[in-house]
Amino acid sequence: SCITGPTTPIKPRGQRPLLSTLIRHRLILHATQNAVQRRKPWRQITNKLGITASDNILTTAFYKEGYYR
């Protein structure tokens, strides 16, 4: 029998996401709870939830979940 695939495990390619799907869902849930939360800057929301991320990463995370401002 002939081995057609690699004999050693292959590492996943690409960079890991900086914010997991669970964290992104928590952000969206918190940001859309009510009118007051919707008006808050994204930075305040992350500070309240204890999430540290740059503004660029936050924007990308919200856009990925379909939440735009």
PDB file of C-alpha atoms in Angstrom:
ATOM      1  CA  SER A   1       0.000   0.000   0.000  1.00  0.00           C
ATOM      2  CA  CYS A   2       1.219   3.456  -0.939  1.00  0.00           C
ATOM      3  CA  ILE A   3       0.926   6.469   1.376  1.00  0.00           C
ATOM      4  CA  THR A   4      -0.606   9.365  -0.527  1.00  0.00           C
ATOM      5  CA  GLY A   5      -0.709  12.043   2.190  1.00  0.00           C
ATOM      6  CA  PRO A   6       1.966  13.493   4.433  1.00  0.00           C
ATOM      7  CA  THR A   7       3.284  11.245   7.185  1.00  0.00           C
ATOM      8  CA  THR A   8       3.579  14.031   9.753  1.00  0.00           C
ATOM      9  CA  PRO A   9       0.795  16.285  11.052  1.00  0.00           C
ATOM     10  CA  ILE A  10       0.356  19.545   9.172  1.00  0.00           C
ATOM     11  CA  LYS A  11       0.022  22.768  11.152  1.00  0.00           C
ATOM     12  CA  PRO A  12      -2.958  24.969  10.265  1.00  0.00           C
ATOM     13  CA  ARG A  13      -2.028  27.830   7.969  1.00  0.00           C
ATOM     14  CA  GLY A  14      -2.737  31.476   8.526  1.00  0.00           C
ATOM     15  CA  GLN A  15      -2.811  33.729  11.528  1.00  0.00           C
ATOM     16  CA  ARG A  16      -5.132  32.912  14.406  1.00  0.00           C
ATOM     17  CA  PRO A  17      -8.007  35.360  14.900  1.00  0.00           C
ATOM     18  CA  LEU A  18      -7.191  37.964  17.535  1.00  0.00           C
ATOM     19  CA  LEU A  19     -10.730  37.921  18.928  1.00  0.00           C
ATOM     20  CA  SER A  20     -12.542  34.608  19.084  1.00  0.00           C
ATOM     21  CA  THR A  21     -16.093  34.175  17.834  1.00  0.00           C
ATOM     22  CA  LEU A  22     -17.346  33.979  21.425  1.00  0.00           C
ATOM     23  CA  ILE A  23     -15.765  37.323  22.326  1.00  0.00           C
ATOM     24  CA  ARG A  24     -17.118  38.934  19.147  1.00  0.00           C
ATOM     25  CA  HIS A  25     -20.625  37.710  20.004  1.00  0.00           C
ATOM     26  CA  ARG A  26     -20.274  39.091  23.549  1.00  0.00           C
ATOM     27  CA  LEU A  27     -19.243  42.464  22.114  1.00  0.00           C
ATOM     28  CA  ILE A  28     -22.201  42.611  19.729  1.00  0.00           C
ATOM     29  CA  LEU A  29     -24.658  41.459  22.397  1.00  0.00           C
ATOM     30  CA  HIS A  30     -23.442  44.121  24.811  1.00  0.00           C
ATOM     31  CA  ALA A  31     -23.323  46.846  22.136  1.00  0.00           C
ATOM     32  CA  THR A  32     -26.903  46.215  20.997  1.00  0.00           C
ATOM     33  CA  GLN A  33     -28.651  45.732  24.361  1.00  0.00           C
ATOM     34  CA  ASN A  34     -30.402  49.111  24.365  1.00  0.00           C
ATOM     35  CA  ALA A  35     -30.236  52.636  22.947  1.00  0.00           C
ATOM     36  CA  VAL A  36     -27.669  53.792  25.518  1.00  0.00           C
ATOM     37  CA  GLN A  37     -25.332  50.909  24.677  1.00  0.00           C
ATOM     38  CA  ARG A  38     -25.703  51.510  20.934  1.00  0.00           C
ATOM     39  CA  ARG A  39     -24.497  55.100  21.373  1.00  0.00           C
ATOM     40  CA  LYS A  40     -21.412  54.185  23.415  1.00  0.00           C
ATOM     41  CA  PRO A  41     -18.023  54.196  21.709  1.00  0.00           C
ATOM     42  CA  TRP A  42     -16.643  50.727  21.059  1.00  0.00           C
ATOM     43  CA  ARG A  43     -13.675  51.478  23.324  1.00  0.00           C
ATOM     44  CA  GLN A  44     -15.988  51.983  26.340  1.00  0.00           C
ATOM     45  CA  ILE A  45     -17.757  48.707  25.629  1.00  0.00           C
ATOM     46  CA  THR A  46     -14.495  46.753  25.536  1.00  0.00           C
ATOM     47  CA  ASN A  47     -13.268  48.429  28.728  1.00  0.00           C
ATOM     48  CA  LYS A  48     -16.486  47.449  30.515  1.00  0.00           C
ATOM     49  CA  LEU A  49     -16.161  43.827  29.331  1.00  0.00           C
ATOM     50  CA  GLY A  50     -12.444  43.696  30.194  1.00  0.00           C
ATOM     51  CA  ILE A  51     -11.313  43.062  26.616  1.00  0.00           C
ATOM     52  CA  THR A  52      -8.042  44.583  25.450  1.00  0.00           C
ATOM     53  CA  ALA A  53      -7.768  45.185  21.724  1.00  0.00           C
ATOM     54  CA  SER A  54      -6.738  47.990  19.402  1.00  0.00           C
ATOM     55  CA  ASP A  55      -9.283  50.195  17.634  1.00  0.00           C
ATOM     56  CA  ASN A  56      -8.442  48.531  14.333  1.00  0.00           C
ATOM     57  CA  ILE A  57      -9.148  45.053  15.719  1.00  0.00           C
ATOM     58  CA  LEU A  58     -12.431  46.240  17.260  1.00  0.00           C
ATOM     59  CA  THR A  59     -13.591  47.742  13.983  1.00  0.00           C
ATOM     60  CA  THR A  60     -12.718  44.537  12.144  1.00  0.00           C
ATOM     61  CA  ALA A  61     -14.496  42.403  14.760  1.00  0.00           C
ATOM     62  CA  PHE A  62     -17.710  44.432  14.590  1.00  0.00           C
ATOM     63  CA  TYR A  63     -17.651  44.516  10.776  1.00  0.00           C
ATOM     64  CA  LYS A  64     -17.073  40.748  10.668  1.00  0.00           C
ATOM     65  CA  GLU A  65     -20.277  40.261  12.652  1.00  0.00           C
ATOM     66  CA  GLY A  66     -22.186  42.625  10.361  1.00  0.00           C
ATOM     67  CA  TYR A  67     -22.421  45.515  12.833  1.00  0.00           C
ATOM     68  CA  TYR A  68     -21.606  48.861  11.200  1.00  0.00           C
ATOM     69  CA  ARG A  69     -21.609  52.457  12.391  1.00  0.00           C
TER      70      ARG A  69
END
